[in-house]
Coordinates of N, CA and C in Angstrom, one line a residue:
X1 N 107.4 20.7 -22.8 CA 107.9 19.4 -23.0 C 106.8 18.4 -22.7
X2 N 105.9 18.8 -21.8 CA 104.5 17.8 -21.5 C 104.0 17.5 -22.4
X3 N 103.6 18.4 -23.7 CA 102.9 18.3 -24.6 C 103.1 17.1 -25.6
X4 N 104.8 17.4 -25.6 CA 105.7 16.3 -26.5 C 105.7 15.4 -25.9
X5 N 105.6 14.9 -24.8 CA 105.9 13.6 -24.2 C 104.8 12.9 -23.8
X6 N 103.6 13.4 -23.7 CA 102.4 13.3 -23.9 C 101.9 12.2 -25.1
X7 N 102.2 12.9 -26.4 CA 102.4 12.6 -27.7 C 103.7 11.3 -27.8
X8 N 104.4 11.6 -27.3 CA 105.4 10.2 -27.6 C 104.9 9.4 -26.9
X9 N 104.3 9.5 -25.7 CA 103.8 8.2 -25.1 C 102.1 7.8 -25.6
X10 N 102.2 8.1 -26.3 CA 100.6 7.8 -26.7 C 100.6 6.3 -27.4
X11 N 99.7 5.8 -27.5 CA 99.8 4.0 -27.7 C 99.5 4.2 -29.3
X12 N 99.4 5.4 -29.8 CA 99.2 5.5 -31.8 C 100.5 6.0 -32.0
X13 N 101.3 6.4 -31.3 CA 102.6 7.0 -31.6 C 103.7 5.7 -32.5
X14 N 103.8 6.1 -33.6 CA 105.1 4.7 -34.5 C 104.7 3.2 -33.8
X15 N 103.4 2.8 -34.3 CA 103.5 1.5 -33.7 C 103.9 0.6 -34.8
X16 N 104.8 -0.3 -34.4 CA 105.5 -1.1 -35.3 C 104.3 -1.9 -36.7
X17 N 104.6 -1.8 -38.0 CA 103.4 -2.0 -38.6 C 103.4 -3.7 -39.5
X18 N 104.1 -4.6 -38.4 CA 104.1 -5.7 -38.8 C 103.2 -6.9 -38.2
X19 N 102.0 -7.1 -39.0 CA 100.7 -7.5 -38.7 C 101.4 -9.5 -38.7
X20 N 100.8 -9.8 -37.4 CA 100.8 -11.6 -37.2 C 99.8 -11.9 -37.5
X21 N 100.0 -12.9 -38.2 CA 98.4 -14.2 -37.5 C 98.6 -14.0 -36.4
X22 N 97.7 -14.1 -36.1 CA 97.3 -15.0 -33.6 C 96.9 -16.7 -34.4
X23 N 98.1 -17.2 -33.7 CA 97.4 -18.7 -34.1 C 97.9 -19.6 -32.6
X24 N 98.4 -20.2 -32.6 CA 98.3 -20.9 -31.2 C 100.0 -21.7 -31.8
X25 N 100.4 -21.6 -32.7 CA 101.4 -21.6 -33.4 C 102.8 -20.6 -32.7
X26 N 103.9 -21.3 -32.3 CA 105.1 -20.0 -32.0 C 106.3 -20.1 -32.8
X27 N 106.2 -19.1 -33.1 CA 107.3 -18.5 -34.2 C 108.4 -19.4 -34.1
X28 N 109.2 -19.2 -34.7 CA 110.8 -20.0 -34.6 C 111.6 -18.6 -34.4
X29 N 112.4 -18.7 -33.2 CA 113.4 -17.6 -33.2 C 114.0 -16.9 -34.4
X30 N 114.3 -18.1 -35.4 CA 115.5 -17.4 -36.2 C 114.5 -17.4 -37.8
X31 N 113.2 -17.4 -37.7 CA 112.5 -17.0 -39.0 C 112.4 -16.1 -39.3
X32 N 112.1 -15.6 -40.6 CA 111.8 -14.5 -41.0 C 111.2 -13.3 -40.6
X33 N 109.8 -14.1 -40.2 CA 108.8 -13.1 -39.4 C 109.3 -12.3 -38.5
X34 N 109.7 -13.4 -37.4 CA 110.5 -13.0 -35.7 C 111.5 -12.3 -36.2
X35 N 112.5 -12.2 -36.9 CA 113.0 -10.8 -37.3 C 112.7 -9.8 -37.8
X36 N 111.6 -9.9 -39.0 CA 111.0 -9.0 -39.4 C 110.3 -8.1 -37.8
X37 N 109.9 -8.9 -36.7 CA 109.0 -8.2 -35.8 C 110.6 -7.5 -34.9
X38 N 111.5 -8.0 -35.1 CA 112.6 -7.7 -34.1 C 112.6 -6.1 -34.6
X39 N 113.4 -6.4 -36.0 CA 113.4 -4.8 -36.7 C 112.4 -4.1 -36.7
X40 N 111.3 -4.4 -36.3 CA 110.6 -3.4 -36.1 C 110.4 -2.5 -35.0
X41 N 110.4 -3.4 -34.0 CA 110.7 -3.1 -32.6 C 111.8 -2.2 -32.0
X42 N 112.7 -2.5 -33.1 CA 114.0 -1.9 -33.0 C 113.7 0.1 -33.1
X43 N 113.3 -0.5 -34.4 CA 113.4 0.4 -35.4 C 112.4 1.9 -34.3
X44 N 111.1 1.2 -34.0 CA 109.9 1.7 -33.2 C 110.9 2.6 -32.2
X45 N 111.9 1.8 -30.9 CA 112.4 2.4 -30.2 C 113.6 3.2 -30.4
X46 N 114.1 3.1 -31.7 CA 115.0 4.2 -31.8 C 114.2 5.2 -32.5
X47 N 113.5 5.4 -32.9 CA 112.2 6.8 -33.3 C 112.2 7.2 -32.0
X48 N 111.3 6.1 -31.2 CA 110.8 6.7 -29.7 C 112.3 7.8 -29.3
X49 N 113.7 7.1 -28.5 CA 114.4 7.6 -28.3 C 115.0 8.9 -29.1
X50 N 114.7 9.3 -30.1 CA 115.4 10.3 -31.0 C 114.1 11.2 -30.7
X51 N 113.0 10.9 -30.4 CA 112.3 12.3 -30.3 C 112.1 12.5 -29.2
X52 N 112.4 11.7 -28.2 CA 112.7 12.1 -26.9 C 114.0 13.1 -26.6
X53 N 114.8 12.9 -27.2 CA 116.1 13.7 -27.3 C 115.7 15.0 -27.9
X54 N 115.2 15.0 -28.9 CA 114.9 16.3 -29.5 C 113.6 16.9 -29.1
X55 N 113.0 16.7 -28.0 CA 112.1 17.1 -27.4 C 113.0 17.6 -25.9
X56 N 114.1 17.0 -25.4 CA 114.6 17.4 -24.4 C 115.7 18.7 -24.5
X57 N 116.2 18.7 -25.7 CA 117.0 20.0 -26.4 C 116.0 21.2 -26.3
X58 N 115.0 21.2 -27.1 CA 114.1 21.5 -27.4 C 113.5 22.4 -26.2
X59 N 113.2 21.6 -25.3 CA 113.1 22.0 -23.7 C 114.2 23.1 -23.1
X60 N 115.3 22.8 -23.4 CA 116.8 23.6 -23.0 C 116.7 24.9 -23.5
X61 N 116.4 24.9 -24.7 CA 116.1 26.2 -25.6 C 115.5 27.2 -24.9
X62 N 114.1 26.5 -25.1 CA 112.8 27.0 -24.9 C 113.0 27.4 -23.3
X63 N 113.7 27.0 -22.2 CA 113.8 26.9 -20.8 C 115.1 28.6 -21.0
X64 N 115.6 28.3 -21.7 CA 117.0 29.6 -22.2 C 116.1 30.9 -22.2
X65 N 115.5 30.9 -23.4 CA 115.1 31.8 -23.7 C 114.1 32.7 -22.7
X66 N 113.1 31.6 -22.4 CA 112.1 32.3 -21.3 C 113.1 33.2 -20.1
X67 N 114.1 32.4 -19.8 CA 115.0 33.3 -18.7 C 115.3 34.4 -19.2
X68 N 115.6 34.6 -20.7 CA 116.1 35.9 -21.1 C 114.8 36.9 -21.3
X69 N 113.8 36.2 -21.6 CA 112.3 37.1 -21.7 C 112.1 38.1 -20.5
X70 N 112.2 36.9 -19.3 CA 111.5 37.4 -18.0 C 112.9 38.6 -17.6
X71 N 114.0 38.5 -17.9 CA 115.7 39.3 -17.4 C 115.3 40.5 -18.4
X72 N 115.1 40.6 -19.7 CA 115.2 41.5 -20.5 C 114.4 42.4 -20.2
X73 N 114.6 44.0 -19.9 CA 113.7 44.8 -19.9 C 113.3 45.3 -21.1
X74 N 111.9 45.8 -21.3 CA 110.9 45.9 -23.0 C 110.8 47.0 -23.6
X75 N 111.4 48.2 -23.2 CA 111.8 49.4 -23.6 C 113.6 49.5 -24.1
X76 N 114.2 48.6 -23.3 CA 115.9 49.1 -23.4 C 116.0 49.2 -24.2
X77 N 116.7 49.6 -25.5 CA 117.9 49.4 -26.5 C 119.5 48.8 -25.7
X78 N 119.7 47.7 -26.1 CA 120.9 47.3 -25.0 C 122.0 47.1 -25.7
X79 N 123.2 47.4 -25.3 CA 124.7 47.8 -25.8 C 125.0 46.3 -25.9
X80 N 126.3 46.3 -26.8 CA 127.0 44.7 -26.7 C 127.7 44.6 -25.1
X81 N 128.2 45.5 -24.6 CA 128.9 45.1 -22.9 C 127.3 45.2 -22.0
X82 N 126.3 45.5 -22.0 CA 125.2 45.4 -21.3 C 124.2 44.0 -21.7
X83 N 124.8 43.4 -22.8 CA 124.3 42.2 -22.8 C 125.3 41.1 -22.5
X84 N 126.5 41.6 -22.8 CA 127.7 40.7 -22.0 C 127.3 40.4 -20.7
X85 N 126.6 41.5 -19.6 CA 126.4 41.3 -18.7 C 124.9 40.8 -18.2
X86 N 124.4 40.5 -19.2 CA 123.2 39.7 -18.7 C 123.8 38.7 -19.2
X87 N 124.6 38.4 -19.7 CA 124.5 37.1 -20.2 C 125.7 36.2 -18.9
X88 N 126.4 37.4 -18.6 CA 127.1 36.2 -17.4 C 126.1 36.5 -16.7
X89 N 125.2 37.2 -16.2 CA 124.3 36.5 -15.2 C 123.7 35.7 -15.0
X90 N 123.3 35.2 -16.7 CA 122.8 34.4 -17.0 C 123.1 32.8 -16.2
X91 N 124.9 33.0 -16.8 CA 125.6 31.8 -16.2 C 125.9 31.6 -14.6
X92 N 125.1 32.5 -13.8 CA 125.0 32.1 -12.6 C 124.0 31.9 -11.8
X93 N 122.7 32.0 -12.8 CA 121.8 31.9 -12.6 C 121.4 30.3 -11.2
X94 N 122.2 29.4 -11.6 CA 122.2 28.3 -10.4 C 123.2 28.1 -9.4
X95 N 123.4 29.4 -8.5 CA 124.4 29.7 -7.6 C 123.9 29.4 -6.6
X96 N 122.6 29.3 -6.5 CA 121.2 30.0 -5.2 C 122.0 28.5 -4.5
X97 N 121.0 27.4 -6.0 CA 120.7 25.9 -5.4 C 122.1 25.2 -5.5
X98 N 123.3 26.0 -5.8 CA 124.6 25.0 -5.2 C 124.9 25.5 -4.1
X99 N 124.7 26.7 -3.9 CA 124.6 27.3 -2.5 C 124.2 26.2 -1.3
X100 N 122.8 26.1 -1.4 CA 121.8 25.0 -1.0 C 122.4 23.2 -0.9
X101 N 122.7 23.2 -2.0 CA 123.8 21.7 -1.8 C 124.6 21.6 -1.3
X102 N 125.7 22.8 -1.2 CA 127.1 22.6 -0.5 C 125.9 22.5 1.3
X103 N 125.2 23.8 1.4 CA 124.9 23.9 2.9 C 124.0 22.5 3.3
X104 N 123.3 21.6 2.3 CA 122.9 20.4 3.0 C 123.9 19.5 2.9
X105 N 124.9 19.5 2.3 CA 125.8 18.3 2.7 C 126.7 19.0 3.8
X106 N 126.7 19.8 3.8 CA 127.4 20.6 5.6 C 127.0 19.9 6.7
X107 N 125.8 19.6 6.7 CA 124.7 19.8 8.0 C 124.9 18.0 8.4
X108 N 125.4 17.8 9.6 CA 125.5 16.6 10.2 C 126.1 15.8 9.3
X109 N 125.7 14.1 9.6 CA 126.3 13.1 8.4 C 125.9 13.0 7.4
X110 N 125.4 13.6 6.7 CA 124.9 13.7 5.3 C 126.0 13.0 4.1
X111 N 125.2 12.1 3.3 CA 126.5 11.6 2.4 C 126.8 12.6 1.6
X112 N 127.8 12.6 1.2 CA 128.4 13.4 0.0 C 128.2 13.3 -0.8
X113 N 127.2 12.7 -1.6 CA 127.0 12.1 -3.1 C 125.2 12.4 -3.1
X114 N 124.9 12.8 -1.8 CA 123.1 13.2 -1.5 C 122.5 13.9 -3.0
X115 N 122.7 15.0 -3.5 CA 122.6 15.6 -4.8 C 123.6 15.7 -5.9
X116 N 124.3 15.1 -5.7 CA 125.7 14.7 -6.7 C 124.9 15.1 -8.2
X117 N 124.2 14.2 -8.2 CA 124.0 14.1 -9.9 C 123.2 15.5 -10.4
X118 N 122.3 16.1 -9.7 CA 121.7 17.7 -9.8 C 123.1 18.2 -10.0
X119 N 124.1 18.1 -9.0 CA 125.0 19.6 -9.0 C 126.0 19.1 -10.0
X120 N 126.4 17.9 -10.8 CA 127.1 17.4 -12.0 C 126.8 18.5 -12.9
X121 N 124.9 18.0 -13.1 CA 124.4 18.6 -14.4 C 124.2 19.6 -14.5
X122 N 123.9 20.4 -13.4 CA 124.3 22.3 -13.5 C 125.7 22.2 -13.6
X123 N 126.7 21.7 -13.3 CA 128.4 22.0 -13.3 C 128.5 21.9 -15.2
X124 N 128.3 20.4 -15.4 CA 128.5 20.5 -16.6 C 127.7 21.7 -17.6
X125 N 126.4 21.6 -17.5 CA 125.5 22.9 -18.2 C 126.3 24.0 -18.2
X126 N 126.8 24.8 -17.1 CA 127.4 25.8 -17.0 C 129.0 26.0 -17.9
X127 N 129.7 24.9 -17.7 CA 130.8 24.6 -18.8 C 130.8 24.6 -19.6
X128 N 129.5 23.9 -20.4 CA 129.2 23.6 -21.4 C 129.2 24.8 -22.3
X129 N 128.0 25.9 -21.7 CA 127.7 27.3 -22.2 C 128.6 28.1 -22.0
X130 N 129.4 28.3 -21.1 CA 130.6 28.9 -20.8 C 131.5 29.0 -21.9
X131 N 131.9 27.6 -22.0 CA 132.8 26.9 -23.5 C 132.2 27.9 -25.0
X132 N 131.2 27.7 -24.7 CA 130.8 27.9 -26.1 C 130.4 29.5 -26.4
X133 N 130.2 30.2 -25.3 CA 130.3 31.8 -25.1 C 131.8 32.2 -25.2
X134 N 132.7 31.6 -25.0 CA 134.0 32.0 -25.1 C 134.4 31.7 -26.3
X135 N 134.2 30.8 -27.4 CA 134.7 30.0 -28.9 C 134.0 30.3 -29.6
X136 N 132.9 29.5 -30.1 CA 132.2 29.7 -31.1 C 130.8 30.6 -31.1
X137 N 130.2 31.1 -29.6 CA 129.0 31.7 -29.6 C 128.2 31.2 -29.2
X138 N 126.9 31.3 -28.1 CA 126.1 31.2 -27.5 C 124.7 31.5 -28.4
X139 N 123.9 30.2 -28.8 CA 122.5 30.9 -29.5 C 121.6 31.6 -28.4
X140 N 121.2 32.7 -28.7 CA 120.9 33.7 -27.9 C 119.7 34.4 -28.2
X141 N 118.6 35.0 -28.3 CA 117.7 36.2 -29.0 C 118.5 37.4 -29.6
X142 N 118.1 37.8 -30.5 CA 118.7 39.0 -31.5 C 118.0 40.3 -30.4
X143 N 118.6 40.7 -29.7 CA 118.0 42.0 -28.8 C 118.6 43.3 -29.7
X144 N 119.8 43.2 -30.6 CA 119.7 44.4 -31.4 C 119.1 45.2 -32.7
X145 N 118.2 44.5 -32.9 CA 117.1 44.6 -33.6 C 116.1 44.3 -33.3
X146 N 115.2 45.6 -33.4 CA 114.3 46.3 -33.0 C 113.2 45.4 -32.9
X147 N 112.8 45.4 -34.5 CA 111.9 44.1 -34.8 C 112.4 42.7 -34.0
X148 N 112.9 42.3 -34.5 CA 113.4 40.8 -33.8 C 113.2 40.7 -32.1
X149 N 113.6 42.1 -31.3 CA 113.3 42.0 -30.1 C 111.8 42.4 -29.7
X150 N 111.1 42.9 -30.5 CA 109.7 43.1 -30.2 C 108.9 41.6 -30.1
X151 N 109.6 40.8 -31.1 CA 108.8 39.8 -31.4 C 109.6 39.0 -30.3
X152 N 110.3 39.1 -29.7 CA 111.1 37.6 -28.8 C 110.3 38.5 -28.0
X153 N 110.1 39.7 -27.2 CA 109.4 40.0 -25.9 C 107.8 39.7 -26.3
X154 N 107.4 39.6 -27.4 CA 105.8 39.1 -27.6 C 105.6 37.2 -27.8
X155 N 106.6 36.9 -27.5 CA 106.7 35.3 -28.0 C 105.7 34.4 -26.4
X156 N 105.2 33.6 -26.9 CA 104.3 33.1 -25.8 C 105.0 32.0 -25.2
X157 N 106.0 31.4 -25.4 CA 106.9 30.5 -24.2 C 106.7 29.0 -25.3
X158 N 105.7 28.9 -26.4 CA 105.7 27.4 -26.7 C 106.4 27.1 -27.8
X159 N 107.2 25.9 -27.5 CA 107.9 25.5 -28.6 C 107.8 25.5 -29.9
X160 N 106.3 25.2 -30.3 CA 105.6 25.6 -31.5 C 106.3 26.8 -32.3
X161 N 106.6 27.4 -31.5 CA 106.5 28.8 -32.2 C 108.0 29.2 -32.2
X162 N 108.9 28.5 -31.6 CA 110.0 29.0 -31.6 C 111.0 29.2 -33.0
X163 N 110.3 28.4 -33.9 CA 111.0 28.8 -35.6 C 110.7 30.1 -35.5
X164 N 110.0 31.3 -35.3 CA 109.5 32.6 -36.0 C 110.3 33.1 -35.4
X165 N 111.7 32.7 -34.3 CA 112.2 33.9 -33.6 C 113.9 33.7 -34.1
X166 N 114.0 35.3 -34.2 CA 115.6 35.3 -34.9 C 116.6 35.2 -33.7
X167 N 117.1 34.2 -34.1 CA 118.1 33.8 -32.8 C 119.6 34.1 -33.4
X168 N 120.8 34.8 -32.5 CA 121.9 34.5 -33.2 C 123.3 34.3 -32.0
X169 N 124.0 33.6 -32.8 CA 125.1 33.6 -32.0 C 125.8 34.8 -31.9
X170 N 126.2 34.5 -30.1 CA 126.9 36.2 -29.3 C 128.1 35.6 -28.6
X171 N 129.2 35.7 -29.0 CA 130.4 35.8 -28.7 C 130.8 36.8 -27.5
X172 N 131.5 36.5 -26.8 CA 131.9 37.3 -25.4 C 132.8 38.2 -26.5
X173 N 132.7 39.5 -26.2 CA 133.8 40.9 -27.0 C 135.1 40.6 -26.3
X174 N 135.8 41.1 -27.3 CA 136.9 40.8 -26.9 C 137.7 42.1 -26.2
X175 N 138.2 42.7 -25.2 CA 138.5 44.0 -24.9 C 139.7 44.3 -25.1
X176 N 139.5 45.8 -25.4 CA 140.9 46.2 -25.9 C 141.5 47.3 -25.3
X177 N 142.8 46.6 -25.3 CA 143.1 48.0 -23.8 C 144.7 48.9 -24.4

């Protein structure tokens, strides 16, 4: 995500392409120009903002997947209930650091709200993926094919490259008793 935000903050990144005179002359609020420069401005920061967003997704992915690189072992062939269970491991993967937050808001007067917003956004993240592992499916790496898993354990971590990898949605099985 450095790379990308690197790149969005660069001073050639979408610069608005509405050229002034410099005159010693000031616009009138409600002329043409001054809104022609408004909408541009506008226009500039909602680009900016939308590839910030999709550079932050993007990040989420790419942050997903590496966890499942470094978790997967490179020989397995792995069953659908043996990936059920990496995959809830997956979902507790931030147990350690609420662990950690409940014990520093323990400790003496500590306000209650000290890491509030960290332990929100792991709460919500975890619901979020939770929800969607139980409904509609979790995008995931294709670990049942052979090929496809050769190539996600050879993948180098950059987002660049993350179109080449076959990703699919994995639904929690349903058991039958």
């Amino acid at each position: 995500m450095g790379e990308i935000l690197r790149h969005l903050n660069s001073p050639d990144f979408h610069k608005p392409k509405v050229k002034t005179k410099r005159s010693t002359k000031l616009l009138h609020p409600n002329s043409r120009t001054a809104l022609n420069i408004v909408q541009q401005s506008r226009r500039h920061n909602l680009k900016l903002n939308k590839a910030k967003e999709r550079a932050s997704r993007l990040d989420s992915i790419v942050e997903k997947l590496l966890w499942f690189q470094s978790n997967l072992e490179n020989d397995k062939c792995y069953s659908k209930f043996e990936y059920t269970e990496l995959v809830e491991r997956y979902f507790t993967r931030f147990d350690d650091e609420l662990e950690q937050i409940e014990i520093i808001r323990s400790v003496g007067c500590r306000k209650p709200i000290q890491h509030g917003a960290r332990e929100r956004s792991i709460k919500l993240a975890q619901e979020h993926e939770l929800m969607l592992f139980n409904s509609t499916g979790l995008e995931l790496p294709d670990v049942f094919n052979k090929k496809n898993f050769r190539e996600f354990m050879e993948w180098d971590g950059k987002p660049q490259t993350l179109p080449r990898l076959k990703l699919m949605r994995f639904v929690k099985p349903k058991v039958k008793t």
